[in-house]
């Protein structure tokens, strides 16, 4: 299959493709590593005082639960019903507000008008195509408080069968964030915490300047 044909096939897939059918196995995989291990490169960027946190693509709720345990008010946005259900059950002891919402538009969260001190996107950004990433960054920037931060990770390497992922670079993501009024904070790279051959990760941190007006487009 040609590169153009492959790209068209990916564009036609849903960004959540493959997650519902494999929800049980994926939840076990996600929960097999801790929040601290997954985010070790960017732990210093997380707020030290309780605030409002949005976990986009929350999956099994591992990160949302860890942040709620630290005293944050956490909204977990997860579009895959099977993962939302598993997350609610697995982390029922934590106060997490689960919602069925997704990038690139996050319509429910935008309509609610809540602003967040931190927005976390773990293994989410590469599921969006170029047009969607542009729209998504505008939405995310508009959901931040002044001084609020975005922490995201980019997956590199082979794409699992049945999933939709696009190659995304740190340079592109940083440039897009800056165009939407976000300042660059941090860039780190690491091996895959699950030890999958050929898979690596980039971690990026951005911050909204509280003196500038940023609105979601």
PDB file of C-alpha atoms in Angstrom:
ATOM      1  CA  UNK A   1       0.000   0.000   0.000  1.00  0.00           C
ATOM      2  CA  UNK A   2       1.296   3.463  -0.891  1.00  0.00           C
ATOM      3  CA  UNK A   3       2.057   6.122   1.713  1.00  0.00           C
ATOM      4  CA  UNK A   4      -0.863   8.246   0.413  1.00  0.00           C
ATOM      5  CA  UNK A   5      -3.266   5.321   0.647  1.00  0.00           C
ATOM      6  CA  UNK A   6      -2.095   4.529   4.159  1.00  0.00           C
ATOM      7  CA  UNK A   7      -2.570   8.165   5.179  1.00  0.00           C
ATOM      8  CA  UNK A   8      -6.108   8.207   3.765  1.00  0.00           C
ATOM      9  CA  UNK A   9      -6.923   5.007   5.637  1.00  0.00           C
ATOM     10  CA  UNK A  10      -5.666   6.510   8.904  1.00  0.00           C
ATOM     11  CA  UNK A  11      -7.606   9.726   8.316  1.00  0.00           C
ATOM     12  CA  UNK A  12     -10.775   7.694   7.913  1.00  0.00           C
ATOM     13  CA  UNK A  13     -10.357   5.822  11.191  1.00  0.00           C
ATOM     14  CA  UNK A  14     -11.671   7.089  14.506  1.00  0.00           C
ATOM     15  CA  UNK A  15      -8.983   8.312  16.893  1.00  0.00           C
ATOM     16  CA  UNK A  16     -10.310   5.813  19.462  1.00  0.00           C
ATOM     17  CA  UNK A  17     -10.113   2.856  17.051  1.00  0.00           C
ATOM     18  CA  UNK A  18      -9.080  -0.376  18.733  1.00  0.00           C
ATOM     19  CA  UNK A  19      -9.529   0.759  22.316  1.00  0.00           C
ATOM     20  CA  UNK A  20     -13.033  -0.443  23.137  1.00  0.00           C
ATOM     21  CA  UNK A  21     -12.467  -4.038  22.028  1.00  0.00           C
ATOM     22  CA  UNK A  22      -9.217  -4.270  23.996  1.00  0.00           C
ATOM     23  CA  UNK A  23     -10.314  -2.249  27.040  1.00  0.00           C
ATOM     24  CA  UNK A  24      -9.746  -4.971  29.656  1.00  0.00           C
ATOM     25  CA  UNK A  25      -6.235  -5.800  28.458  1.00  0.00           C
ATOM     26  CA  UNK A  26      -5.337  -2.150  28.008  1.00  0.00           C
ATOM     27  CA  UNK A  27      -6.507  -1.265  31.508  1.00  0.00           C
ATOM     28  CA  UNK A  28      -4.280  -3.984  32.947  1.00  0.00           C
ATOM     29  CA  UNK A  29      -1.365  -2.682  30.873  1.00  0.00           C
ATOM     30  CA  UNK A  30      -1.906   0.928  31.954  1.00  0.00           C
ATOM     31  CA  UNK A  31      -2.197  -0.011  35.619  1.00  0.00           C
ATOM     32  CA  UNK A  32       0.925  -2.199  35.534  1.00  0.00           C
ATOM     33  CA  UNK A  33       3.116   0.926  35.769  1.00  0.00           C
ATOM     34  CA  UNK A  34       2.697   3.723  38.279  1.00  0.00           C
ATOM     35  CA  UNK A  35       1.869   7.358  37.675  1.00  0.00           C
ATOM     36  CA  UNK A  36       5.285   8.324  39.052  1.00  0.00           C
ATOM     37  CA  UNK A  37       7.141   5.963  36.721  1.00  0.00           C
ATOM     38  CA  UNK A  38       5.234   6.991  33.594  1.00  0.00           C
ATOM     39  CA  UNK A  39       5.691  10.707  34.287  1.00  0.00           C
ATOM     40  CA  UNK A  40       9.117  10.649  35.906  1.00  0.00           C
ATOM     41  CA  UNK A  41      10.544  13.083  33.333  1.00  0.00           C
ATOM     42  CA  UNK A  42       7.949  15.753  34.081  1.00  0.00           C
ATOM     43  CA  UNK A  43       6.959  15.244  37.722  1.00  0.00           C
ATOM     44  CA  UNK A  44       8.496  18.611  38.606  1.00  0.00           C
ATOM     45  CA  UNK A  45       5.955  20.321  36.325  1.00  0.00           C
ATOM     46  CA  UNK A  46       2.884  19.081  38.194  1.00  0.00           C
ATOM     47  CA  UNK A  47       1.239  21.518  40.635  1.00  0.00           C
ATOM     48  CA  UNK A  48       2.289  21.093  44.249  1.00  0.00           C
ATOM     49  CA  UNK A  49      -0.879  22.686  45.639  1.00  0.00           C
ATOM     50  CA  UNK A  50      -4.386  21.328  45.029  1.00  0.00           C
ATOM     51  CA  UNK A  51      -5.973  22.718  41.889  1.00  0.00           C
ATOM     52  CA  UNK A  52      -8.197  21.815  38.949  1.00  0.00           C
ATOM     53  CA  UNK A  53      -6.864  19.116  36.621  1.00  0.00           C
ATOM     54  CA  UNK A  54      -8.167  17.812  33.309  1.00  0.00           C
ATOM     55  CA  UNK A  55      -6.945  14.374  32.203  1.00  0.00           C
ATOM     56  CA  UNK A  56      -7.737  14.065  28.477  1.00  0.00           C
ATOM     57  CA  UNK A  57      -7.893  10.481  27.245  1.00  0.00           C
ATOM     58  CA  UNK A  58      -7.889   9.267  30.832  1.00  0.00           C
ATOM     59  CA  UNK A  59      -8.005   5.579  29.928  1.00  0.00           C
ATOM     60  CA  UNK A  60      -8.210   3.396  33.023  1.00  0.00           C
ATOM     61  CA  UNK A  61      -7.961   6.411  35.334  1.00  0.00           C
ATOM     62  CA  UNK A  62      -4.471   5.646  36.652  1.00  0.00           C
ATOM     63  CA  UNK A  63      -3.260   9.237  36.371  1.00  0.00           C
ATOM     64  CA  UNK A  64      -6.580  10.786  37.368  1.00  0.00           C
ATOM     65  CA  UNK A  65      -6.643   8.671  40.525  1.00  0.00           C
ATOM     66  CA  UNK A  66      -3.073   9.569  41.463  1.00  0.00           C
ATOM     67  CA  UNK A  67      -3.787  13.276  41.041  1.00  0.00           C
ATOM     68  CA  UNK A  68      -7.082  13.064  42.939  1.00  0.00           C
ATOM     69  CA  UNK A  69      -5.221  11.356  45.795  1.00  0.00           C
ATOM     70  CA  UNK A  70      -2.967  14.428  45.937  1.00  0.00           C
ATOM     71  CA  UNK A  71      -5.997  16.621  46.591  1.00  0.00           C
ATOM     72  CA  UNK A  72      -6.673  17.931  43.094  1.00  0.00           C
ATOM     73  CA  UNK A  73     -10.161  18.292  41.642  1.00  0.00           C
ATOM     74  CA  UNK A  74      -9.876  15.995  38.630  1.00  0.00           C
ATOM     75  CA  UNK A  75     -12.015  15.762  35.518  1.00  0.00           C
ATOM     76  CA  UNK A  76     -11.280  12.617  33.486  1.00  0.00           C
ATOM     77  CA  UNK A  77     -12.334  12.895  29.837  1.00  0.00           C
ATOM     78  CA  UNK A  78     -12.467   9.485  28.151  1.00  0.00           C
ATOM     79  CA  UNK A  79     -14.447   8.870  24.933  1.00  0.00           C
ATOM     80  CA  UNK A  80     -14.234   5.061  25.041  1.00  0.00           C
ATOM     81  CA  UNK A  81     -17.202   3.821  27.068  1.00  0.00           C
ATOM     82  CA  UNK A  82     -15.535   0.549  28.047  1.00  0.00           C
ATOM     83  CA  UNK A  83     -12.498   2.327  29.501  1.00  0.00           C
ATOM     84  CA  UNK A  84     -14.675   4.873  31.326  1.00  0.00           C
ATOM     85  CA  UNK A  85     -16.622   2.057  32.941  1.00  0.00           C
ATOM     86  CA  UNK A  86     -13.455   0.207  33.961  1.00  0.00           C
ATOM     87  CA  UNK A  87     -11.915   3.408  35.309  1.00  0.00           C
ATOM     88  CA  UNK A  88     -14.952   4.246  37.409  1.00  0.00           C
ATOM     89  CA  UNK A  89     -14.944   0.786  38.978  1.00  0.00           C
ATOM     90  CA  UNK A  90     -11.203   0.482  39.480  1.00  0.00           C
ATOM     91  CA  UNK A  91     -10.806   3.910  41.077  1.00  0.00           C
ATOM     92  CA  UNK A  92     -14.158   4.243  42.823  1.00  0.00           C
ATOM     93  CA  UNK A  93     -12.321   5.243  46.008  1.00  0.00           C
ATOM     94  CA  UNK A  94     -11.145   8.515  44.419  1.00  0.00           C
ATOM     95  CA  UNK A  95     -13.231  11.587  43.662  1.00  0.00           C
ATOM     96  CA  UNK A  96     -12.958  11.775  39.886  1.00  0.00           C
ATOM     97  CA  UNK A  97     -15.499  13.442  37.614  1.00  0.00           C
ATOM     98  CA  UNK A  98     -15.719  11.213  34.535  1.00  0.00           C
ATOM     99  CA  UNK A  99     -17.002  12.683  31.278  1.00  0.00           C
ATOM    100  CA  UNK A 100     -17.553  11.429  27.734  1.00  0.00           C
ATOM    101  CA  UNK A 101     -15.621  14.072  25.799  1.00  0.00           C
ATOM    102  CA  UNK A 102     -12.790  14.028  23.292  1.00  0.00           C
ATOM    103  CA  UNK A 103     -10.387  16.065  21.242  1.00  0.00           C
ATOM    104  CA  UNK A 104     -10.157  17.877  18.966  1.00  0.00           C
ATOM    105  CA  UNK A 105     -13.176  19.943  20.062  1.00  0.00           C
ATOM    106  CA  UNK A 106     -13.972  18.872  23.657  1.00  0.00           C
ATOM    107  CA  UNK A 107     -17.490  20.308  23.220  1.00  0.00           C
ATOM    108  CA  UNK A 108     -18.802  19.404  26.662  1.00  0.00           C
ATOM    109  CA  UNK A 109     -15.861  20.857  28.544  1.00  0.00           C
ATOM    110  CA  UNK A 110     -15.787  24.000  26.418  1.00  0.00           C
ATOM    111  CA  UNK A 111     -19.520  24.519  27.040  1.00  0.00           C
ATOM    112  CA  UNK A 112     -19.068  24.012  30.789  1.00  0.00           C
ATOM    113  CA  UNK A 113     -16.573  26.878  30.891  1.00  0.00           C
ATOM    114  CA  UNK A 114     -14.345  25.387  33.600  1.00  0.00           C
ATOM    115  CA  UNK A 115     -10.698  26.481  33.528  1.00  0.00           C
ATOM    116  CA  UNK A 116      -7.904  24.154  34.574  1.00  0.00           C
ATOM    117  CA  UNK A 117      -4.559  24.635  36.291  1.00  0.00           C
ATOM    118  CA  UNK A 118      -3.230  21.531  34.550  1.00  0.00           C
ATOM    119  CA  UNK A 119      -4.244  19.629  31.432  1.00  0.00           C
ATOM    120  CA  UNK A 120      -2.640  16.210  31.017  1.00  0.00           C
ATOM    121  CA  UNK A 121      -2.541  14.310  27.718  1.00  0.00           C
ATOM    122  CA  UNK A 122      -0.842  10.946  28.099  1.00  0.00           C
ATOM    123  CA  UNK A 123      -0.410   9.029  24.811  1.00  0.00           C
ATOM    124  CA  UNK A 124      -3.177  11.052  23.148  1.00  0.00           C
ATOM    125  CA  UNK A 125      -1.730  13.679  20.803  1.00  0.00           C
ATOM    126  CA  UNK A 126      -0.468  11.283  18.100  1.00  0.00           C
ATOM    127  CA  UNK A 127      -4.030  10.002  17.541  1.00  0.00           C
ATOM    128  CA  UNK A 128      -4.962  13.358  15.956  1.00  0.00           C
ATOM    129  CA  UNK A 129      -4.206  14.344  12.392  1.00  0.00           C
ATOM    130  CA  UNK A 130      -2.629  17.703  11.538  1.00  0.00           C
ATOM    131  CA  UNK A 131      -5.900  19.602  11.184  1.00  0.00           C
ATOM    132  CA  UNK A 132      -7.231  18.142  14.405  1.00  0.00           C
ATOM    133  CA  UNK A 133      -4.050  19.003  16.293  1.00  0.00           C
ATOM    134  CA  UNK A 134      -4.386  22.645  15.282  1.00  0.00           C
ATOM    135  CA  UNK A 135      -7.982  22.826  16.499  1.00  0.00           C
ATOM    136  CA  UNK A 136      -7.195  20.822  19.627  1.00  0.00           C
ATOM    137  CA  UNK A 137      -4.358  23.109  20.736  1.00  0.00           C
ATOM    138  CA  UNK A 138      -6.664  26.130  20.469  1.00  0.00           C
ATOM    139  CA  UNK A 139      -9.283  24.359  22.575  1.00  0.00           C
ATOM    140  CA  UNK A 140      -6.760  23.302  25.206  1.00  0.00           C
ATOM    141  CA  UNK A 141      -5.199  26.757  25.468  1.00  0.00           C
ATOM    142  CA  UNK A 142      -8.650  28.230  26.000  1.00  0.00           C
ATOM    143  CA  UNK A 143      -9.331  25.827  28.882  1.00  0.00           C
ATOM    144  CA  UNK A 144      -6.260  26.868  30.892  1.00  0.00           C
ATOM    145  CA  UNK A 145      -6.163  29.294  33.770  1.00  0.00           C
ATOM    146  CA  UNK A 146      -3.547  32.041  33.687  1.00  0.00           C
ATOM    147  CA  UNK A 147      -0.329  30.256  34.531  1.00  0.00           C
ATOM    148  CA  UNK A 148      -1.952  26.906  33.791  1.00  0.00           C
ATOM    149  CA  UNK A 149       0.101  24.129  32.230  1.00  0.00           C
ATOM    150  CA  UNK A 150      -0.213  21.426  29.594  1.00  0.00           C
ATOM    151  CA  UNK A 151       1.853  18.252  29.961  1.00  0.00           C
ATOM    152  CA  UNK A 152       1.715  15.808  27.068  1.00  0.00           C
ATOM    153  CA  UNK A 153       3.526  12.789  25.738  1.00  0.00           C
ATOM    154  CA  UNK A 154       4.176  11.732  22.147  1.00  0.00           C
ATOM    155  CA  UNK A 155       4.581   8.081  21.183  1.00  0.00           C
ATOM    156  CA  UNK A 156       7.165   7.142  18.556  1.00  0.00           C
ATOM    157  CA  UNK A 157       7.593   3.781  16.883  1.00  0.00           C
ATOM    158  CA  UNK A 158       5.485   1.063  15.261  1.00  0.00           C
ATOM    159  CA  UNK A 159       1.719   1.542  15.295  1.00  0.00           C
ATOM    160  CA  UNK A 160      -0.267  -1.322  16.836  1.00  0.00           C
ATOM    161  CA  UNK A 161      -2.568  -3.091  14.399  1.00  0.00           C
ATOM    162  CA  UNK A 162      -6.025  -1.558  14.265  1.00  0.00           C
ATOM    163  CA  UNK A 163      -4.981   1.760  15.823  1.00  0.00           C
ATOM    164  CA  UNK A 164      -4.793   5.230  14.310  1.00  0.00           C
ATOM    165  CA  UNK A 165      -1.567   7.132  15.039  1.00  0.00           C
ATOM    166  CA  UNK A 166       0.328   9.826  13.176  1.00  0.00           C
ATOM    167  CA  UNK A 167       4.019  10.770  13.356  1.00  0.00           C
ATOM    168  CA  UNK A 168       4.261  13.949  15.452  1.00  0.00           C
ATOM    169  CA  UNK A 169       7.437  15.778  16.427  1.00  0.00           C
ATOM    170  CA  UNK A 170       8.325  17.870  19.444  1.00  0.00           C
ATOM    171  CA  UNK A 171       9.231  20.723  17.116  1.00  0.00           C
ATOM    172  CA  UNK A 172       5.810  20.800  15.475  1.00  0.00           C
ATOM    173  CA  UNK A 173       3.990  20.521  18.807  1.00  0.00           C
ATOM    174  CA  UNK A 174       6.060  23.274  20.415  1.00  0.00           C
ATOM    175  CA  UNK A 175       5.504  25.594  17.464  1.00  0.00           C
ATOM    176  CA  UNK A 176       1.766  24.960  17.576  1.00  0.00           C
ATOM    177  CA  UNK A 177       1.639  25.626  21.316  1.00  0.00           C
ATOM    178  CA  UNK A 178       3.499  28.908  20.901  1.00  0.00           C
ATOM    179  CA  UNK A 179       1.094  30.022  18.171  1.00  0.00           C
ATOM    180  CA  UNK A 180      -1.703  29.606  20.689  1.00  0.00           C
ATOM    181  CA  UNK A 181      -0.070  31.682  23.404  1.00  0.00           C
ATOM    182  CA  UNK A 182       1.682  28.939  25.359  1.00  0.00           C
ATOM    183  CA  UNK A 183       5.262  29.179  26.567  1.00  0.00           C
ATOM    184  CA  UNK A 184       7.639  26.216  26.292  1.00  0.00           C
ATOM    185  CA  UNK A 185       8.733  24.743  29.637  1.00  0.00           C
ATOM    186  CA  UNK A 186      10.315  21.336  29.147  1.00  0.00           C
ATOM    187  CA  UNK A 187      11.329  18.665  26.620  1.00  0.00           C
ATOM    188  CA  UNK A 188      12.445  15.158  27.579  1.00  0.00           C
ATOM    189  CA  UNK A 189      12.777  11.795  25.876  1.00  0.00           C
ATOM    190  CA  UNK A 190      12.732   8.300  27.313  1.00  0.00           C
ATOM    191  CA  UNK A 191      12.357   4.618  26.558  1.00  0.00           C
ATOM    192  CA  UNK A 192       8.998   2.887  26.680  1.00  0.00           C
ATOM    193  CA  UNK A 193       7.992   2.141  30.305  1.00  0.00           C
ATOM    194  CA  UNK A 194       6.436  -1.122  29.099  1.00  0.00           C
ATOM    195  CA  UNK A 195       9.615  -2.183  27.298  1.00  0.00           C
ATOM    196  CA  UNK A 196       8.023  -2.521  23.856  1.00  0.00           C
ATOM    197  CA  UNK A 197      10.635  -2.874  21.077  1.00  0.00           C
ATOM    198  CA  UNK A 198      11.102   0.244  18.947  1.00  0.00           C
ATOM    199  CA  UNK A 199       8.788   2.405  21.072  1.00  0.00           C
ATOM    200  CA  UNK A 200       9.989   5.614  22.707  1.00  0.00           C
ATOM    201  CA  UNK A 201       8.388   8.755  24.108  1.00  0.00           C
ATOM    202  CA  UNK A 202       8.760  12.509  24.101  1.00  0.00           C
ATOM    203  CA  UNK A 203       7.413  14.541  27.031  1.00  0.00           C
ATOM    204  CA  UNK A 204       6.592  18.223  26.643  1.00  0.00           C
ATOM    205  CA  UNK A 205       5.439  20.916  29.034  1.00  0.00           C
ATOM    206  CA  UNK A 206       3.835  24.272  28.214  1.00  0.00           C
ATOM    207  CA  UNK A 207       2.444  27.134  30.263  1.00  0.00           C
ATOM    208  CA  UNK A 208      -0.122  29.826  29.595  1.00  0.00           C
ATOM    209  CA  UNK A 209       1.136  33.326  30.331  1.00  0.00           C
ATOM    210  CA  UNK A 210      -1.345  34.798  32.783  1.00  0.00           C
ATOM    211  CA  UNK A 211      -0.882  38.292  31.337  1.00  0.00           C
ATOM    212  CA  UNK A 212      -2.178  37.300  27.885  1.00  0.00           C
ATOM    213  CA  UNK A 213      -5.727  36.586  26.801  1.00  0.00           C
ATOM    214  CA  UNK A 214      -6.030  33.155  25.179  1.00  0.00           C
ATOM    215  CA  UNK A 215      -9.351  31.901  23.898  1.00  0.00           C
ATOM    216  CA  UNK A 216     -10.312  28.620  22.261  1.00  0.00           C
ATOM    217  CA  UNK A 217     -11.048  28.950  18.559  1.00  0.00           C
TER     218      UNK A 217
END
